[in-house]
XYZ file of C-alpha atoms in Angstrom:
719
model
C 72.045 58.310 109.992
C 69.659 61.180 109.147
C 67.719 61.727 105.893
C 70.017 64.560 105.107
C 72.917 62.271 105.492
C 71.254 59.772 103.303
C 70.553 62.627 100.836
C 74.069 63.623 100.896
C 75.472 60.012 100.354
C 73.138 59.629 97.573
C 74.204 62.644 95.786
C 78.026 61.940 96.470
C 77.322 58.463 94.677
C 75.589 60.000 91.644
C 78.449 62.826 91.497
C 81.126 59.778 91.664
C 79.331 57.835 88.925
C 79.340 61.029 86.622
C 83.017 61.458 87.347
C 83.898 57.693 86.307
C 85.513 57.497 82.885
C 83.451 55.915 80.166
C 85.562 52.756 78.846
C 84.683 50.813 75.634
C 85.656 47.145 75.636
C 86.834 45.806 72.364
C 85.314 42.405 71.640
C 87.380 40.000 69.732
C 86.284 38.709 66.347
C 86.574 34.970 66.330
C 85.332 34.397 62.736
C 88.095 33.087 60.501
C 88.966 34.470 57.229
C 87.918 31.194 55.640
C 84.653 31.331 57.158
C 84.101 34.904 55.863
C 85.555 33.892 52.369
C 83.231 30.899 52.057
C 80.041 32.745 53.101
C 80.672 35.474 50.562
C 81.270 32.895 47.919
C 77.873 31.220 48.782
C 76.350 34.543 48.587
C 77.586 35.670 45.106
C 77.518 32.353 43.375
C 74.107 30.850 44.837
C 70.927 32.171 42.809
C 67.645 31.263 43.787
C 64.581 31.594 41.147
C 63.674 34.903 42.814
C 67.337 36.209 42.856
C 67.610 35.292 39.255
C 64.350 37.078 38.417
C 65.479 40.242 40.254
C 69.148 40.362 38.608
C 67.508 40.047 35.088
C 64.886 42.844 35.852
C 67.863 44.935 37.138
C 70.070 44.264 34.166
C 66.909 45.314 31.847
C 65.278 47.954 33.673
C 62.626 48.147 30.959
C 61.236 44.952 31.845
C 60.475 46.224 35.388
C 58.738 49.535 34.484
C 56.923 48.615 31.142
C 54.309 46.404 32.925
C 53.564 49.270 35.191
C 53.473 51.878 32.348
C 50.599 54.331 33.029
C 49.224 54.637 29.516
C 46.712 57.055 30.113
C 48.927 59.711 32.104
C 52.261 59.018 30.415
C 51.795 58.451 26.825
C 50.974 61.594 25.283
C 54.062 63.186 27.088
C 56.489 60.518 26.058
C 55.078 60.659 22.309
C 55.460 64.509 22.167
C 58.941 64.522 23.732
C 60.077 61.537 21.441
C 58.847 63.483 18.241
C 60.460 66.878 19.123
C 63.791 65.229 20.220
C 63.875 63.118 17.168
C 63.375 65.968 14.926
C 66.135 67.716 16.743
C 68.530 64.737 16.442
C 68.336 64.962 12.600
C 70.218 68.012 11.878
C 72.415 67.555 15.158
C 73.343 63.960 14.081
C 74.487 65.169 10.455
C 76.321 68.183 11.857
C 78.369 66.404 14.736
C 79.253 63.637 12.219
C 81.616 66.608 10.558
C 83.252 66.984 14.107
C 83.906 63.146 14.268
C 85.335 63.239 10.861
C 82.580 60.807 9.550
C 79.936 61.266 6.766
C 76.793 62.241 7.737
C 74.731 58.914 7.515
C 76.937 57.400 10.523
C 75.758 60.109 12.816
C 71.943 59.214 12.356
C 73.094 55.459 12.753
C 74.677 56.042 15.801
C 71.751 58.459 17.312
C 69.335 55.712 15.981
C 70.895 52.541 17.810
C 71.889 54.442 21.006
C 68.408 55.763 21.672
C 67.066 51.948 21.442
C 69.630 50.303 23.596
C 69.444 52.925 26.292
C 65.611 52.818 26.478
C 66.301 49.163 27.431
C 69.125 49.271 29.565
C 69.009 52.511 31.204
C 67.672 53.514 34.628
C 67.255 57.334 34.051
C 63.675 58.349 32.666
C 64.808 61.586 31.230
C 68.339 61.627 29.864
C 68.532 61.803 26.040
C 71.603 59.600 24.944
C 73.259 60.233 21.412
C 76.046 62.199 19.986
C 77.726 64.501 22.296
C 80.115 67.466 21.022
C 83.138 66.867 23.191
C 83.167 63.067 22.642
C 82.700 63.688 18.749
C 85.699 65.906 18.864
C 87.866 63.349 20.830
C 86.813 60.799 18.209
C 87.669 62.992 15.361
C 91.230 63.699 16.680
C 91.758 60.099 16.879
C 90.327 59.181 13.426
C 92.212 62.073 11.862
C 95.630 60.830 13.593
C 94.911 56.957 12.274
C 94.111 58.212 8.759
C 97.330 59.952 8.567
C 99.168 57.002 9.944
C 97.344 54.748 7.452
C 98.679 56.694 4.587
C 95.708 58.738 3.675
C 95.985 62.242 2.401
C 94.912 64.977 4.882
C 91.524 66.357 4.529
C 91.501 68.825 1.457
C 88.095 68.686 0.014
C 86.202 67.543 3.216
C 85.299 64.404 4.693
C 84.849 61.476 2.307
C 86.250 63.251 -0.650
C 89.702 61.578 -0.860
C 88.519 58.472 -2.746
C 91.931 56.777 -2.886
C 91.498 53.216 -1.632
C 93.878 50.866 0.347
C 93.236 47.117 0.649
C 92.291 46.415 4.216
C 95.143 43.965 4.593
C 97.583 46.975 4.882
C 95.987 47.975 7.971
C 96.108 44.654 9.552
C 92.601 43.097 8.581
C 92.854 39.616 7.460
C 89.985 40.121 4.982
C 92.373 40.535 1.682
C 90.839 41.767 -1.391
C 88.635 44.163 0.175
C 89.395 47.683 -0.577
C 88.706 50.564 1.854
C 88.526 54.425 0.953
C 89.137 57.249 3.443
C 85.382 57.295 4.583
C 85.380 53.495 5.165
C 88.645 53.567 7.003
C 87.455 56.512 9.069
C 84.292 55.033 10.252
C 86.231 51.792 10.727
C 88.705 53.731 13.199
C 85.683 55.198 14.989
C 83.794 52.042 15.516
C 87.100 50.039 16.689
C 87.542 53.311 19.092
C 83.689 52.969 20.258
C 83.898 49.087 20.607
C 87.167 49.543 22.813
C 85.843 52.462 24.947
C 82.340 50.392 25.432
C 84.456 47.268 26.641
C 86.104 49.597 29.482
C 82.646 50.767 30.507
C 81.277 47.191 30.781
C 84.530 46.345 32.736
C 84.113 48.942 35.107
C 80.616 48.034 35.577
C 81.420 44.378 36.243
C 83.837 45.220 38.876
C 81.243 47.945 40.457
C 83.564 50.786 40.060
C 80.837 53.179 39.309
C 82.128 55.170 42.257
C 84.993 56.434 39.718
C 82.663 59.111 38.781
C 83.014 60.613 42.232
C 86.538 61.576 41.211
C 85.386 63.699 38.470
C 83.985 66.853 40.026
C 81.631 69.262 38.688
C 84.146 71.988 38.335
C 86.454 69.760 36.286
C 83.699 68.322 34.057
C 82.382 71.840 33.495
C 85.903 73.204 32.661
C 86.698 70.293 30.316
C 83.533 70.630 28.500
C 84.161 74.657 28.201
C 87.715 74.008 27.020
C 86.942 71.587 24.330
C 84.045 73.925 23.217
C 86.604 76.430 22.480
C 88.534 73.753 20.417
C 85.389 72.888 18.502
C 84.687 76.500 17.921
C 87.933 76.900 16.230
C 87.717 73.689 14.371
C 84.384 74.982 12.594
C 85.394 78.191 11.459
C 87.122 76.793 8.602
C 83.505 75.260 7.447
C 81.825 78.665 8.060
C 84.415 80.216 5.743
C 84.425 77.497 3.239
C 88.378 76.956 3.933
C 89.795 73.634 2.810
C 92.586 73.048 5.386
C 93.396 69.952 7.250
C 92.777 69.507 11.034
C 95.916 70.020 12.962
C 97.158 67.059 15.140
C 99.092 66.991 18.279
C 99.129 69.602 21.217
C 98.348 73.278 20.996
C 95.821 72.657 18.093
C 93.878 75.717 18.830
C 97.045 77.688 17.842
C 97.726 75.855 14.962
C 94.190 76.141 13.573
C 94.222 79.802 14.174
C 97.335 80.050 12.507
C 96.066 78.103 9.401
C 92.730 80.176 9.385
C 94.610 83.392 9.072
C 97.183 82.286 6.503
C 94.169 80.870 4.363
C 91.686 83.639 4.841
C 92.150 84.956 1.305
C 90.706 81.557 0.151
C 87.292 81.998 1.979
C 84.327 81.118 -0.229
C 81.855 83.968 -0.224
C 78.926 81.761 -0.754
C 79.821 79.842 2.623
C 80.538 82.975 4.308
C 77.094 84.523 3.593
C 75.285 81.435 4.167
C 77.013 81.425 7.420
C 76.108 84.625 8.553
C 72.677 84.234 7.470
C 72.289 80.981 9.461
C 73.795 82.536 12.810
C 71.682 85.636 12.397
C 68.510 83.230 12.400
C 69.554 80.514 14.838
C 71.176 82.868 17.609
C 68.190 84.898 18.225
C 65.521 81.978 17.960
C 67.717 80.195 20.228
C 67.419 82.827 22.778
C 63.810 83.088 22.407
C 63.244 79.470 22.702
C 65.458 79.697 26.131
C 63.568 82.705 27.326
C 60.096 81.578 26.776
C 60.560 77.581 27.461
C 58.304 77.899 30.582
C 55.433 79.032 28.364
C 56.149 77.153 25.200
C 54.734 73.495 25.076
C 57.822 72.441 23.286
C 60.670 74.599 21.759
C 60.229 75.603 18.142
C 62.715 73.389 15.936
C 64.336 76.254 14.233
C 67.259 74.285 13.327
C 65.188 71.855 11.214
C 63.682 74.850 9.398
C 67.031 76.283 8.689
C 68.081 72.780 7.233
C 65.483 72.437 5.111
C 65.419 76.102 3.523
C 69.439 75.824 3.397
C 69.025 72.494 1.527
C 66.301 73.761 -1.100
C 68.345 77.070 -1.552
C 71.556 74.942 -2.088
C 69.721 72.498 -4.476
C 67.916 75.066 -6.570
C 70.825 77.627 -6.575
C 73.368 75.083 -7.676
C 75.635 76.427 -4.857
C 78.149 73.310 -5.319
C 78.605 73.380 -8.785
C 78.370 77.046 -9.688
C 80.195 78.487 -6.332
C 82.235 75.553 -5.132
C 80.290 75.339 -1.732
C 80.992 72.338 0.005
C 77.918 70.183 0.686
C 77.150 67.102 2.629
C 76.945 64.761 -0.328
C 75.237 61.379 -1.169
C 73.267 60.007 2.301
C 72.336 56.529 1.488
C 69.412 55.030 2.794
C 68.751 51.684 4.655
C 71.533 50.133 6.562
C 74.805 48.886 5.890
C 75.872 45.272 6.938
C 77.526 44.694 10.143
C 81.285 44.893 10.207
C 83.608 43.716 12.697
C 86.140 46.025 14.497
C 89.677 46.323 13.189
C 91.249 44.318 16.012
C 94.831 45.297 15.052
C 94.041 48.778 15.632
C 92.762 48.341 19.252
C 96.607 48.625 20.760
C 96.864 52.047 19.001
C 93.334 53.569 20.426
C 93.358 51.809 23.688
C 94.640 54.917 25.705
C 92.518 57.442 23.761
C 89.357 54.941 24.112
C 89.918 55.004 28.341
C 89.646 58.613 28.441
C 86.650 58.653 26.057
C 85.067 55.996 28.202
C 85.484 57.932 31.726
C 84.303 61.091 29.971
C 81.224 59.415 28.721
C 80.370 57.705 31.684
C 80.881 60.828 34.050
C 78.715 62.912 31.774
C 75.854 60.347 31.747
C 75.938 59.521 35.577
C 75.916 63.057 36.211
C 73.110 64.096 34.235
C 71.358 60.927 35.112
C 71.616 61.854 38.999
C 70.620 65.376 38.312
C 67.444 64.637 36.946
C 66.658 61.728 38.965
C 67.093 64.051 42.255
C 64.813 66.707 40.530
C 62.107 64.165 40.010
C 62.356 61.976 43.152
C 63.759 58.700 41.956
C 67.139 56.767 41.935
C 69.622 55.633 39.296
C 72.019 52.884 39.490
C 75.700 54.202 38.675
C 76.788 50.764 37.791
C 73.756 49.773 35.753
C 74.377 53.246 34.010
C 77.849 51.805 33.273
C 76.468 48.886 31.511
C 73.902 50.864 29.670
C 76.401 53.374 28.039
C 78.899 50.566 27.650
C 76.352 48.357 25.633
C 75.265 51.826 23.502
C 78.940 51.704 22.513
C 79.805 48.064 22.133
C 76.742 47.006 19.998
C 76.276 49.848 17.725
C 80.118 49.693 16.870
C 79.305 46.640 14.713
C 76.851 48.844 12.608
C 79.175 51.737 11.754
C 78.653 53.835 14.971
C 80.813 56.121 16.903
C 81.076 57.089 20.797
C 77.744 58.174 22.402
C 76.832 59.495 25.957
C 74.130 61.537 27.293
C 73.725 65.273 26.100
C 72.519 68.036 28.148
C 70.828 70.221 25.531
C 68.401 67.297 24.317
C 67.930 66.000 27.633
C 66.667 69.521 28.726
C 64.411 69.514 25.808
C 63.321 66.042 26.617
C 62.171 66.890 30.203
C 60.700 70.269 29.256
C 58.316 68.529 26.691
C 56.652 66.158 29.028
C 58.862 63.013 29.041
C 57.980 60.594 31.537
C 59.893 57.408 30.742
C 62.490 56.310 27.964
C 59.507 55.157 25.552
C 60.323 58.604 24.392
C 63.824 57.141 23.317
C 61.985 54.636 21.115
C 59.711 57.354 19.624
C 62.782 59.346 18.796
C 64.280 56.112 17.280
C 61.380 55.661 14.896
C 61.584 59.331 13.681
C 65.263 58.680 13.068
C 64.462 55.304 11.298
C 61.958 57.019 8.864
C 64.858 59.536 8.147
C 67.332 56.452 7.381
C 64.781 54.700 5.234
C 62.994 57.654 3.201
C 64.360 61.187 3.404
C 68.364 60.731 3.870
C 68.735 61.503 0.293
C 67.034 64.899 0.468
C 70.053 66.251 2.467
C 72.556 65.542 -0.494
C 72.818 69.415 -1.230
C 72.924 70.708 2.501
C 76.133 72.752 2.775
C 78.363 71.831 5.401
C 78.572 75.706 6.497
C 75.133 75.375 7.710
C 75.773 72.154 9.739
C 78.904 74.249 11.428
C 76.598 76.905 12.172
C 74.150 74.537 14.041
C 77.346 73.336 15.988
C 78.682 76.580 16.786
C 74.995 77.793 18.071
C 74.814 74.858 20.352
C 78.064 75.977 22.155
C 76.507 78.814 23.737
C 75.795 76.934 26.825
C 79.386 76.074 27.566
C 80.797 79.498 26.640
C 78.609 81.201 28.943
C 80.455 79.607 31.704
C 83.056 82.366 31.207
C 80.477 84.877 32.631
C 80.177 82.709 35.831
C 83.628 83.141 36.634
C 83.703 86.064 39.124
C 80.930 84.352 41.036
C 82.401 81.166 40.971
C 85.837 82.871 42.354
C 83.634 84.478 45.314
C 82.154 81.256 46.212
C 84.985 78.820 46.175
C 88.625 79.642 44.697
C 89.799 76.033 44.960
C 87.055 74.887 42.597
C 87.425 77.929 40.287
C 91.147 77.304 40.033
C 90.560 73.699 38.962
C 87.956 74.869 36.301
C 90.402 77.521 34.880
C 93.386 75.088 34.824
C 91.312 72.080 33.213
C 89.620 74.611 30.616
C 92.897 76.492 29.610
C 94.749 72.880 29.227
C 91.877 71.369 27.302
C 91.313 74.413 25.022
C 95.306 75.484 24.589
C 97.428 72.336 24.890
C 95.489 69.218 24.350
C 91.867 67.947 24.829
C 92.725 64.481 26.358
C 95.683 66.075 28.463
C 93.335 68.482 29.853
C 91.338 65.835 31.520
C 94.320 64.137 33.131
C 95.547 67.575 34.583
C 92.213 68.359 35.918
C 92.009 64.833 37.753
C 95.624 65.657 38.924
C 94.829 69.129 40.114
C 91.779 68.024 41.808
C 93.733 65.107 43.578
C 96.288 67.714 44.508
C 93.786 70.174 45.997
C 92.427 67.608 48.224
C 96.094 66.748 49.265
C 96.835 70.320 49.829
C 94.048 70.664 52.160
C 95.267 68.050 54.417
C 98.729 69.573 54.337
C 97.198 73.316 55.412
C 95.482 71.720 58.567
C 96.522 73.240 61.690
C 96.556 72.190 65.250
C 94.144 74.530 67.254
C 93.672 74.946 70.882
C 90.245 74.179 72.481
C 88.480 75.782 75.329
C 85.699 74.818 77.314
C 82.114 76.219 77.388
C 81.450 77.777 80.950
C 77.767 76.373 80.798
C 78.276 72.733 79.702
C 80.999 70.433 78.888
C 81.548 71.403 75.337
C 85.042 72.165 73.792
C 85.378 74.173 70.986
C 88.255 76.489 69.221
C 89.445 78.826 71.719
C 87.668 82.297 71.216
C 86.400 83.658 74.435
C 85.962 80.154 76.161
C 87.799 79.318 79.209
C 90.959 77.149 79.678
C 91.716 74.394 82.036
C 94.427 74.549 84.876
C 97.383 72.347 83.946
C 95.652 70.953 81.080
C 95.594 72.059 77.471
C 93.134 70.480 74.718
C 94.125 70.625 71.145
C 92.290 69.279 67.833
C 93.947 68.543 64.445
C 91.402 68.540 61.754
C 93.116 65.980 59.065
C 94.285 62.588 58.860
C 97.614 61.946 59.835
C 99.586 60.011 57.274
C 102.770 60.011 55.518
C 102.155 63.070 53.637
C 101.449 65.312 56.513
C 102.928 63.686 59.693
C 105.782 65.989 59.878
C 103.617 69.045 59.365
C 101.242 67.732 62.133
C 104.255 67.492 64.616
C 105.583 71.106 63.714
C 101.920 72.541 63.916
C 101.619 70.778 67.397
C 104.661 72.118 68.594
C 104.258 75.539 67.411
C 100.575 75.574 68.844
C 101.945 74.105 72.167
C 104.828 76.603 72.370
C 107.483 74.115 73.107
C 109.472 71.723 70.760
C 110.302 68.749 72.792
C 113.289 67.770 70.734
C 114.864 71.187 71.011
C 114.206 71.160 74.724
C 115.748 67.848 75.370
C 118.845 68.937 73.057
C 119.171 72.063 75.175
C 119.074 70.232 78.547
C 121.672 67.539 77.132
C 124.138 70.629 76.094
C 123.478 72.100 79.891
C 124.518 68.732 81.456
C 127.489 68.593 79.307
C 128.774 71.894 80.412
C 128.194 70.987 84.188
C 130.351 67.991 84.121
C 133.767 69.836 83.877
C 132.821 71.757 86.875
C 132.294 68.778 89.001
C 135.397 66.688 88.144
C 137.676 69.088 90.415
C 135.886 68.472 93.725
C 136.541 66.017 96.257
C 134.916 62.560 96.890
C 132.916 63.641 99.494
C 132.482 67.069 98.498
C 131.559 65.634 95.195
C 129.045 63.161 96.577
C 127.473 66.050 98.372
C 127.212 68.236 95.611
C 126.156 65.289 93.164
C 123.051 64.559 95.435
C 121.983 67.999 95.029
C 122.600 68.089 91.172
C 120.869 65.206 90.978
C 117.718 66.304 92.899
C 117.993 69.556 90.975
C 117.936 68.068 87.705
C 115.336 65.481 88.568
C 113.091 68.286 89.934
C 113.566 70.572 86.950
C 112.732 67.441 84.641
C 109.631 66.663 86.735
C 108.097 70.245 87.153
C 105.168 71.637 85.344
C 106.211 72.706 82.058
C 105.433 76.405 81.113
C 104.203 76.443 77.662
C 103.633 79.523 75.555
C 99.958 78.983 74.798
C 98.224 81.689 72.646
C 101.213 83.721 73.606
C 100.333 83.558 77.018
C 102.907 81.553 79.602
C 100.790 78.963 81.284
C 101.688 75.856 83.602
C 100.595 72.720 81.735
C 101.390 68.873 82.832
C 99.141 67.130 80.314
C 97.982 67.672 76.784
C 94.677 66.231 75.572
C 94.428 65.576 71.652
C 91.021 65.507 70.343
C 91.125 62.981 67.305
C 87.417 63.360 66.450
C 88.566 64.784 62.828
C 91.336 62.427 62.445
C 89.461 59.909 59.690
C 92.421 57.568 59.387
C 96.001 56.784 60.584
C 98.677 54.974 58.531
C 102.173 53.915 59.767
C 103.744 57.052 59.650
C 100.932 58.882 61.284
C 101.134 56.143 64.081
C 104.820 56.566 64.409
C 104.193 60.503 64.799
C 101.813 60.137 67.646
C 104.253 57.634 69.451
C 106.992 60.263 69.136
C 105.089 63.176 70.302
C 104.035 61.107 73.412
C 107.370 59.972 74.145
C 109.284 63.299 73.394
C 106.693 65.169 75.814
C 106.755 62.443 78.450
C 110.510 62.783 78.938
C 109.832 66.397 79.826
C 107.183 65.442 82.364
C 104.390 66.362 80.066
C 101.595 63.548 79.476
C 99.816 63.110 76.180
C 96.619 61.278 76.022
C 94.056 60.921 73.041
C 90.292 61.412 73.046
C 87.288 60.851 70.841
C 89.088 58.602 68.363
C 86.906 56.719 65.780
C 87.002 53.079 65.495
C 89.400 52.876 62.392
C 91.963 55.045 64.461
C 91.392 52.741 67.339
C 92.155 49.658 65.283
C 95.403 51.220 64.007
C 96.246 52.563 67.575
C 95.800 48.960 68.912
C 97.483 46.875 66.046
C 100.210 49.418 66.077
C 100.948 48.910 69.915
C 100.263 52.759 70.713
C 98.970 51.970 74.166
C 101.940 50.228 76.232
C 99.749 48.010 78.383
C 95.981 47.833 79.851
C 95.909 48.152 83.587
C 92.386 48.973 83.787
C 90.544 52.140 83.854
C 92.594 53.860 86.274
C 95.997 52.463 85.233
C 98.988 54.724 84.953
C 99.675 54.357 81.317
C 96.111 54.942 80.139
C 96.390 57.027 76.956
C 93.211 56.476 75.099
C 89.907 57.966 76.148
C 86.406 57.938 74.625
C 85.535 61.691 75.138
C 87.400 64.899 75.834
C 85.892 65.132 79.288
C 86.772 61.584 80.021
C 90.582 62.492 79.123
C 90.362 65.691 81.038
C 89.005 64.461 84.350
C 91.539 61.651 84.150
C 94.693 63.551 83.972
C 93.202 66.150 86.720
C 92.693 63.221 88.991
C 96.464 62.157 88.863
C 97.525 62.661 92.514
C 101.182 62.456 91.856
C 103.112 65.922 92.168
C 105.413 66.300 89.395
C 107.958 67.899 91.623
C 108.829 64.717 93.617
C 111.906 63.024 92.959
C 110.750 59.653 94.123
C 107.632 59.655 91.674
C 110.082 60.533 88.817
């Protein structure tokens, strides 16, 4: 044998090896479920000293970062940001108490306790946990509803003005002989709601369901916050005008509020109106200046605090309450009230409201935590955040507090003023403690219209989202539709319903995308073995390659078959029905013939029918007829199959097989392979070159295999 012959032989062997189909052999898993269960029990139930230490440090993160605190580099920034945020928290805590239908002192309590607890348990270095407007609105709606059910008169002279008392035993508490007025019962409802929401959050943390936040998309949360902001805005107009009207309950509260405002517009308090206009004229421009020059300012100027101080002094020395009937904050006691247990009998009434509040509070906290962690290059633990925000609700609920979460505005201030760790939260708590022990009574004469003006001004960020709608629509119409529907439902119908509708719309949008997936034909690039959407790429003789870019499951399995049949250009079910009909028509013509003649003709008809069934099927691929006898399905984009999807693939293979068209699958992931194997999709395993091989590792393997089949479709014996 010559050298040239050796070279040719080597090249032929190499080419032959390249043409061999790559096969994966599945390794059987011999581990029993009992061994797996016992191993997991040992892993989770055993605890070494090192693991116990790690768990403790993980549950109380301050024990991990405080020993490594860089005193010289971080202390100044943490102290400055803590002082500034604490100063901002004073007027905002008092203001948002109105939104939650509580007295001002309880808002300060809430911010104080939540700042301390999150500093101990939180994993984010930058977020500020305290009162958040949307949650305050949700709490206020529940509190007003329960006050009405308990027999308290509708709010007519402001929160805490109805001094009628009821023994707590009437509301189901066993402590007989203790009387509770409107303000006391309001904070009892708020604390019980807070306790229940915190329990939900801790339970979700125990079951490691921090992933639930991924189901609340950014567009959903943004739309929900904007819709709630519209409701907050309308609810504060009565304070800006000095009107004494009750907060409406149920659905369509925005329309009910506007109707009440229009019918009572003649009762506007001129003193409150003038004060509100002046506060807005001061706060809106100054807030804009703070936002515009925040990069140049070392810290935002606390104009809110200046306005509160000036307004309180003007109201005190001008006797606005007694002379003009202006509604004021009233008595704000110093110190702390004794702890109080939640009203256990009230939990069933607020359980559903608490669940929605728990989800919203956690989602907002985690989204802000991850946002700032990504910005500053560290990680947060979603489940630990669940624990942290849960205990920020459970523990303070015993001290007359209501629901808390992270707040965007204060978090931005905290970050921009040099915050490095949650030590700044402890500094803010010290500022609030000083207010609670000394300064609180000085806010007695502060008008509620001033607090309402502060709330309205802080809604600017959420309301600005309306200007972003055109750009959002250009970028992604689906997300914008979710935003609009969630916002409209939250604002116009009901706040809690808006959250539920947003979740459902998001789920249906994801489901709809799987419904819109279409089968597309693939072509091969001329230069290399790459298959992509057929746009100028070459097709293969007698082989058609298709791809379906969605899971195949019960909801879209029929759509998958319709799309495939349409793309192929042949519906096998209709084709079989047509052939059956033709066969029935040919039978009467055969009955009148003689036995010999009938036998002769019968042989011809048999051969003719068998040849027609086995001949290459002409398909209208891409509106051009092409002879095809094999179909390759690229399953790389099929994430999973269920029973209905498996049956759909079986039906497709069977129906086309009866027409002489072979259907094979390629590029299936392990999940799909497991489903196909357990569901008996592959009839039997006859080796790599078996006639019944229907699953291949790559598209190239599948194409080479179906091209290598030497049996001619037109032979009656083969059929």
